[in-house]
mmCIF file of C-alpha atoms in Angstrom:
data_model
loop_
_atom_site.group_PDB
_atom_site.id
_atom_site.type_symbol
_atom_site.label_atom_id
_atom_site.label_comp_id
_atom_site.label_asym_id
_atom_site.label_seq_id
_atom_site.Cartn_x
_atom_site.Cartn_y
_atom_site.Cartn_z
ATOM 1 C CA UNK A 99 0.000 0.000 0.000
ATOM 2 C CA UNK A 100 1.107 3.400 -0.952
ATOM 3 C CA UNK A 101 2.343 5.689 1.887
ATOM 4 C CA UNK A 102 4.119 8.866 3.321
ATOM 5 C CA UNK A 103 4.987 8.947 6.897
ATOM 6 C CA UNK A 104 6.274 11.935 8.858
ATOM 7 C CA UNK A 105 8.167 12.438 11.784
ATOM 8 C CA UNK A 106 7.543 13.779 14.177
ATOM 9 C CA UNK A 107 4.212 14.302 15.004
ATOM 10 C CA UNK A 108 5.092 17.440 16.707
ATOM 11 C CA UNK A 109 8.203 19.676 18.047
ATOM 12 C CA UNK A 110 8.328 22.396 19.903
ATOM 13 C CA UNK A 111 11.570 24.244 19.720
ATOM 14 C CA UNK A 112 12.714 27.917 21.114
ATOM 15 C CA UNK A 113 13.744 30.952 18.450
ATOM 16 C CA UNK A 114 17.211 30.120 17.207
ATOM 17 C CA UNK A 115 17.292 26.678 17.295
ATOM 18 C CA UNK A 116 17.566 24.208 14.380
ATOM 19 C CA UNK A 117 15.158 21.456 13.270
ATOM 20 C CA UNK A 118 15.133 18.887 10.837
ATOM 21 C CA UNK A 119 11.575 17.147 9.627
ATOM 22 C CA UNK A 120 11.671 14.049 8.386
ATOM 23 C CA UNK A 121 9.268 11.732 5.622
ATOM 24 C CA UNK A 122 9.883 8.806 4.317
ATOM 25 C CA UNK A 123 7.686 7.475 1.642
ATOM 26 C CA UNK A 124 6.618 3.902 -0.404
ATOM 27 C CA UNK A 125 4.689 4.612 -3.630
ATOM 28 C CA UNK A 126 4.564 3.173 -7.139
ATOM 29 C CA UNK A 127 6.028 5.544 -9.734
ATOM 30 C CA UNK A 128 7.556 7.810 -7.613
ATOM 31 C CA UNK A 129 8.159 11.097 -9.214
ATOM 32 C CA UNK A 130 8.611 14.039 -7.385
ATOM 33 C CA UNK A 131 8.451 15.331 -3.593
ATOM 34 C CA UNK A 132 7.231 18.517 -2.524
ATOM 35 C CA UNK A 133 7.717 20.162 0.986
ATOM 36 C CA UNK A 134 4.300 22.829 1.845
ATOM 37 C CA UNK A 135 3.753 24.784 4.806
ATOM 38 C CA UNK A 136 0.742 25.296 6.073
ATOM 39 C CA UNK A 137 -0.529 27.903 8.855
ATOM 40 C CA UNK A 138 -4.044 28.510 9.241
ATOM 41 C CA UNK A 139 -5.027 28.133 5.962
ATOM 42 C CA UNK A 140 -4.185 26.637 2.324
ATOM 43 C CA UNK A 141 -1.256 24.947 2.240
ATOM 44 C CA UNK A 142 1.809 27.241 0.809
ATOM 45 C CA UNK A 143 4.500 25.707 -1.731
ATOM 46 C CA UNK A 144 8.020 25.456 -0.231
ATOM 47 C CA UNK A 145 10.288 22.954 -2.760
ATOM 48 C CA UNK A 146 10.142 20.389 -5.028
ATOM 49 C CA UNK A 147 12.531 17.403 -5.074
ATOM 50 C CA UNK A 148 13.049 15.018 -7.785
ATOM 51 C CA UNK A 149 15.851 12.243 -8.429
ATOM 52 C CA UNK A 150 17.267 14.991 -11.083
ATOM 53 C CA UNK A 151 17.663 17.294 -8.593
ATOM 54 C CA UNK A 152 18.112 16.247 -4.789
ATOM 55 C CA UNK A 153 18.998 18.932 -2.510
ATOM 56 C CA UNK A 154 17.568 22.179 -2.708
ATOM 57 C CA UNK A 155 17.937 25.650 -0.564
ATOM 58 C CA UNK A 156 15.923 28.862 0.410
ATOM 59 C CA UNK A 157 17.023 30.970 2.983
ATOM 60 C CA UNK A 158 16.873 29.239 6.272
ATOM 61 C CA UNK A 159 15.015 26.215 4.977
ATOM 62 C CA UNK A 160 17.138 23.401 3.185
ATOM 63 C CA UNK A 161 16.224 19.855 1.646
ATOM 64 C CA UNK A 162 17.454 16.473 0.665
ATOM 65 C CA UNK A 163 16.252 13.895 -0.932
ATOM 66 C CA UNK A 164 17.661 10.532 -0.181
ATOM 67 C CA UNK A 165 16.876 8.513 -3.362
ATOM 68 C CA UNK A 166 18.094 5.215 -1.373
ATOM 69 C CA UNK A 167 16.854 5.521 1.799
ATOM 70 C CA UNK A 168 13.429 6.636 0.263
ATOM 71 C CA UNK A 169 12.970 9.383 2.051
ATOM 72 C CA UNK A 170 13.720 13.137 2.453
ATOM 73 C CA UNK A 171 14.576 15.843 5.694
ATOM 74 C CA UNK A 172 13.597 19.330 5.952
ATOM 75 C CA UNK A 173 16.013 21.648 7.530
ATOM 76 C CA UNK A 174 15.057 25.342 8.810
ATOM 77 C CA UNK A 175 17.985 26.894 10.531
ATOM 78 C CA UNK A 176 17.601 29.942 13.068
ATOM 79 C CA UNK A 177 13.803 29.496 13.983
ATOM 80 C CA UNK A 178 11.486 32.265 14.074
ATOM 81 C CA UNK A 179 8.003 32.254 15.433
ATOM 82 C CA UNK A 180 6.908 32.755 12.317
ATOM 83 C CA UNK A 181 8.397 29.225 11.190
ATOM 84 C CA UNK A 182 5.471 27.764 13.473
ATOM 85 C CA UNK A 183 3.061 26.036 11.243
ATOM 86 C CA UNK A 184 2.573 22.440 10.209
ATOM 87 C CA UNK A 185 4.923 21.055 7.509
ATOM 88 C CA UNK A 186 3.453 18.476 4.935
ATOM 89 C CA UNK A 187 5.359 16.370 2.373
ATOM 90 C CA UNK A 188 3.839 14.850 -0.350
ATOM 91 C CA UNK A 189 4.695 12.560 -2.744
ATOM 92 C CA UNK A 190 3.745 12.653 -6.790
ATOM 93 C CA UNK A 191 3.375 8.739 -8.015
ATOM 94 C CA UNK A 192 1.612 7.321 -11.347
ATOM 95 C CA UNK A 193 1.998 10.138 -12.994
ATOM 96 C CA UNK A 194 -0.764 12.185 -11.647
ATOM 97 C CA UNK A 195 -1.279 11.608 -8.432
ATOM 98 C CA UNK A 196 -0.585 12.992 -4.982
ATOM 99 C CA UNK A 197 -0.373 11.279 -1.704
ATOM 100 C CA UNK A 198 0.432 13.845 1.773
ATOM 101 C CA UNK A 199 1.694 12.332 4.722
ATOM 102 C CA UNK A 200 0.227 13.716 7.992
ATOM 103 C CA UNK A 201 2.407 16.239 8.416
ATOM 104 C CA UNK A 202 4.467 17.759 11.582
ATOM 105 C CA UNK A 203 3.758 19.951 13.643
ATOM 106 C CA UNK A 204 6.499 23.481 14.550
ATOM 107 C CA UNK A 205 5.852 25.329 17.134
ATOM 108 C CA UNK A 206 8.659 27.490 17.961
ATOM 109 C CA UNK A 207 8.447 29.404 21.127
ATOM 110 C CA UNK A 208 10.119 33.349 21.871
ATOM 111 C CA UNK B 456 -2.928 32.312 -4.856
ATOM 112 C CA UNK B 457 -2.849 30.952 -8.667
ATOM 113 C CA UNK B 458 -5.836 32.655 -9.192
ATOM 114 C CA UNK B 459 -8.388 29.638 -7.757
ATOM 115 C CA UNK B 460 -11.352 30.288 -5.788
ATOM 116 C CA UNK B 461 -14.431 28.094 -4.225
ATOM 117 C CA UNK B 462 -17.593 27.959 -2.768
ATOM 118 C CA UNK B 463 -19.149 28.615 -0.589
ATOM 119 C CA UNK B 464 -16.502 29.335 1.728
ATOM 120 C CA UNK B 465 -18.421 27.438 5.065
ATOM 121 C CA UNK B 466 -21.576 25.472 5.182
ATOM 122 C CA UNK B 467 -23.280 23.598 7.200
ATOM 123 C CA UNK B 468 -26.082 21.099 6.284
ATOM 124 C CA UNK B 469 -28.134 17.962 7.125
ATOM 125 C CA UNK B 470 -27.420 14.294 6.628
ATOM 126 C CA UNK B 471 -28.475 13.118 3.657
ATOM 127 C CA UNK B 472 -28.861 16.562 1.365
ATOM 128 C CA UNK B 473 -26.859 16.646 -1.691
ATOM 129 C CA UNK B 474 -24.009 19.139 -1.217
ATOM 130 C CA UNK B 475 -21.673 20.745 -4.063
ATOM 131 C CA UNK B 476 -18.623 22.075 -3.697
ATOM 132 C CA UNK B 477 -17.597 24.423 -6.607
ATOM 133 C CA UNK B 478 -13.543 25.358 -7.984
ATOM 134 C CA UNK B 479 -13.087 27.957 -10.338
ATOM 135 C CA UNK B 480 -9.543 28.781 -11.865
ATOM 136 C CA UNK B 481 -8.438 31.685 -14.124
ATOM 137 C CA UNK B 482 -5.337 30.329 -15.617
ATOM 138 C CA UNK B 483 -6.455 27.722 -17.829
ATOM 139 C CA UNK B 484 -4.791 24.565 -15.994
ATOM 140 C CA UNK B 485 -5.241 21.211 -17.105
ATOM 141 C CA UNK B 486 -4.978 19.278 -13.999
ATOM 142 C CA UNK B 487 -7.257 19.985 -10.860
ATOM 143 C CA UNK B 488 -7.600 18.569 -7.804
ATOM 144 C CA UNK B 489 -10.137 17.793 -4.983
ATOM 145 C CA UNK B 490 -8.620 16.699 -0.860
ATOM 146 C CA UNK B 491 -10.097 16.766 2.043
ATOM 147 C CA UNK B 492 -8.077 17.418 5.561
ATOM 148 C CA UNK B 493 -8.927 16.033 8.289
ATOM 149 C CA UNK B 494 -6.964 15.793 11.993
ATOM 150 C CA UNK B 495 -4.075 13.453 11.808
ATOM 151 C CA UNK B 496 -4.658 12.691 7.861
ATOM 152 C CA UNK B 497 -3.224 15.174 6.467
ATOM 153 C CA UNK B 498 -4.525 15.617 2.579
ATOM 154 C CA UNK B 499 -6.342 12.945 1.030
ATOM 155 C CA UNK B 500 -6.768 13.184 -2.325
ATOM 156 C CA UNK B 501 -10.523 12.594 -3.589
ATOM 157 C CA UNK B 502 -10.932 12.971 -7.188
ATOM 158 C CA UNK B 503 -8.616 14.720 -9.799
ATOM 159 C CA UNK B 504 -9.086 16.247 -13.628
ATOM 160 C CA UNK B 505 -7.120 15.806 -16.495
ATOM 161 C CA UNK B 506 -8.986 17.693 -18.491
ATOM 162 C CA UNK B 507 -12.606 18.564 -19.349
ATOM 163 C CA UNK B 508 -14.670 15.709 -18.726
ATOM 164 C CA UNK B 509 -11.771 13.568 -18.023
ATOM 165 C CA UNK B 510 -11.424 12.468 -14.178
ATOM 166 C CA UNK B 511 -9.981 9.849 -12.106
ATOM 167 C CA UNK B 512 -10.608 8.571 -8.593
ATOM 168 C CA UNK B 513 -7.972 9.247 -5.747
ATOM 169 C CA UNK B 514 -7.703 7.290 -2.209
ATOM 170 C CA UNK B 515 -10.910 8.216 -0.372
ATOM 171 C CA UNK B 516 -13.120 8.603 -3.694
ATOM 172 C CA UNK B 517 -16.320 6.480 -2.435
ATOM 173 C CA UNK B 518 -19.380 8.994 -1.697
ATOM 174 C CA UNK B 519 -18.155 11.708 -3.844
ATOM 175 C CA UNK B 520 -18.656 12.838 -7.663
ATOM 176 C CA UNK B 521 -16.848 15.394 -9.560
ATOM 177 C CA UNK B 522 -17.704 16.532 -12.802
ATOM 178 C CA UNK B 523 -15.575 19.277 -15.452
ATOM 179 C CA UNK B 524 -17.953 20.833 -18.113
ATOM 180 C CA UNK B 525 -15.277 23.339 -18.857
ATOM 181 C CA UNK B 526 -11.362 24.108 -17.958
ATOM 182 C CA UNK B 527 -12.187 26.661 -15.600
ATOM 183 C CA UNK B 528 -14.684 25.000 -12.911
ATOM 184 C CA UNK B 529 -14.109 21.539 -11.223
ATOM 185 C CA UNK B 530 -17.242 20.866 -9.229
ATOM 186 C CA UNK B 531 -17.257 18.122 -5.941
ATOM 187 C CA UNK B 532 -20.756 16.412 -5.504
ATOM 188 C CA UNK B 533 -21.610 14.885 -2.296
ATOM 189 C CA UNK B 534 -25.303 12.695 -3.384
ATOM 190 C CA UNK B 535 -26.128 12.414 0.033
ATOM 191 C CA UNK B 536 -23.949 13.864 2.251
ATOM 192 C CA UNK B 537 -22.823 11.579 5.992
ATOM 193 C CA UNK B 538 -21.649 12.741 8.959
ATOM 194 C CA UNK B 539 -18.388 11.664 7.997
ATOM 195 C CA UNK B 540 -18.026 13.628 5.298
ATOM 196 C CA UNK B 541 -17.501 16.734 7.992
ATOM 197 C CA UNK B 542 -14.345 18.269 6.649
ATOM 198 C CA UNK B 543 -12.081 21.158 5.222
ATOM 199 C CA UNK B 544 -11.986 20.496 1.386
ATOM 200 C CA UNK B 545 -9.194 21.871 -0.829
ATOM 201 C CA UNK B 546 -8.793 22.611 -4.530
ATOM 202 C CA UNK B 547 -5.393 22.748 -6.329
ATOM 203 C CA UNK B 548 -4.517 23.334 -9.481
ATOM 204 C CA UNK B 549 -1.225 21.607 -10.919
ATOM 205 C CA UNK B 550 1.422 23.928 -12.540
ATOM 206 C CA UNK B 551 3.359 21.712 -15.108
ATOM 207 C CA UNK B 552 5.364 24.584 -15.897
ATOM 208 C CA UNK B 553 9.038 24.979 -13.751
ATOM 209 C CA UNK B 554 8.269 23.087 -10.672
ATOM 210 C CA UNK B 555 5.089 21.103 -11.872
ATOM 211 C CA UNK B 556 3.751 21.313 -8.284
ATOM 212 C CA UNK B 557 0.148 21.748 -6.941
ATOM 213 C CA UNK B 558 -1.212 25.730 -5.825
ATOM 214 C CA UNK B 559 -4.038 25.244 -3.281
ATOM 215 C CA UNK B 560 -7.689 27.191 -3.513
ATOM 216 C CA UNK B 561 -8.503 28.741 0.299
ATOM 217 C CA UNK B 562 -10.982 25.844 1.413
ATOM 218 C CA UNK B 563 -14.665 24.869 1.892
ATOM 219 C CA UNK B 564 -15.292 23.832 5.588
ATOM 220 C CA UNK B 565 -18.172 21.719 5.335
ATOM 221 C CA UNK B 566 -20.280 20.688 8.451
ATOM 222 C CA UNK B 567 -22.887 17.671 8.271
ATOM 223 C CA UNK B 568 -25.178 17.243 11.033
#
């Protein structure tokens, strides 16, 4: 059965510190991953991963793809309060499709 | 925001009514999608659109109908809505273009009583 898991659940973490987000996935097809963030609202776009292209950067947020282990990390360095959302990855497969995982969620304290 | 909006916005209704849930989009995508979100599930995808009148079923597809008359509007049809079908729905549109990732509509939170 297809799935993303991500870990972990939750964090809470004080201004300034680092964290790293993990999801690991299983699908047919795999094609892409994609990092969003999401506060109270839509889900925002934050990268795109694919086996072409494996590590990408923005700022204080950084990712890797790990084509072996199946599975990717989400780095945000220097933590602001305005970091604190929840952080889903999601997984393109068969082409068309999407699959989420349940996402984690920041909270990063003053 | 991609230029994708839906409605209504909120609404609440009974078990059993029909309910539809309408996306519009002003950039002439070809792909659109329906989720719902739900605590601890994250997105679950529902239905998606290749095209006009060309759909698909995603993971939690049973009690739901979608229908695409034209590019711009991807309707979600619940025939008789369940209790279970309480949920925050999303829209996306896929962008092939550069990153060929997915831009999200604001959401429908739908109550069934």
């Amino acid at each position: 059965e297809d799935k993303v898991v991500q870990s972990p659940l939750s964090l809470v973490v004080h201004e300034g510190d680092t964290v790293t987000l993990n999801c690991s996935y299983e699908v047919t097809n795999f094609r892409s991953l994609l990092w969003y963030k999401q506060e109270k609202k839509a889900p925002t776009f934050l990268f795109m991963l694919t086996s072409s292209g494996i590590e990408k950067k923005s700022g204080r947020l950084s990712s890797i793809l790990d084509k072996k282990e199946l599975s990717s990390i989400l780095n945000i360095t220097a933590t602001q309060t305005g970091d604190s959302a929840i952080y889903l990855c999601a997984v393109r497969y068969n082409f068309n499709k999407f699959y989420f995982g349940s996402g984690t969620k920041l909270n990063v304290k003053p | 925001d991609a230029g994708i909006t839906q409605s209504p916005r909120h609404k609440v209704t009974e078990t059993g009514t029909p309910v539809t849930l309408r996306c519009h989009q002003t950039e002439n995508h070809r792909y659109m999608y329906w989720y719902r979100q739900d605590p601890g599930h994250g997105l679950r995808l529902i239905h998606y659109s290749y095209g006009v009148k060309d759909t698909d079923k995603g993971e939690v597809s049973d009690g739901y109908s979608v229908s695409r008359s034209k590019t711009e509007d991807f309707l979600l049809t619940l025939e008789s809505a369940t209790s279970s079908q309480t949920s925050v729905y999303f829209c996306a549109i896929r962008e092939l273009a550069d990153t060929d990732t997915q831009y999200f509509g604001p959401g429908t939170r739908l109550t069934v009583l």
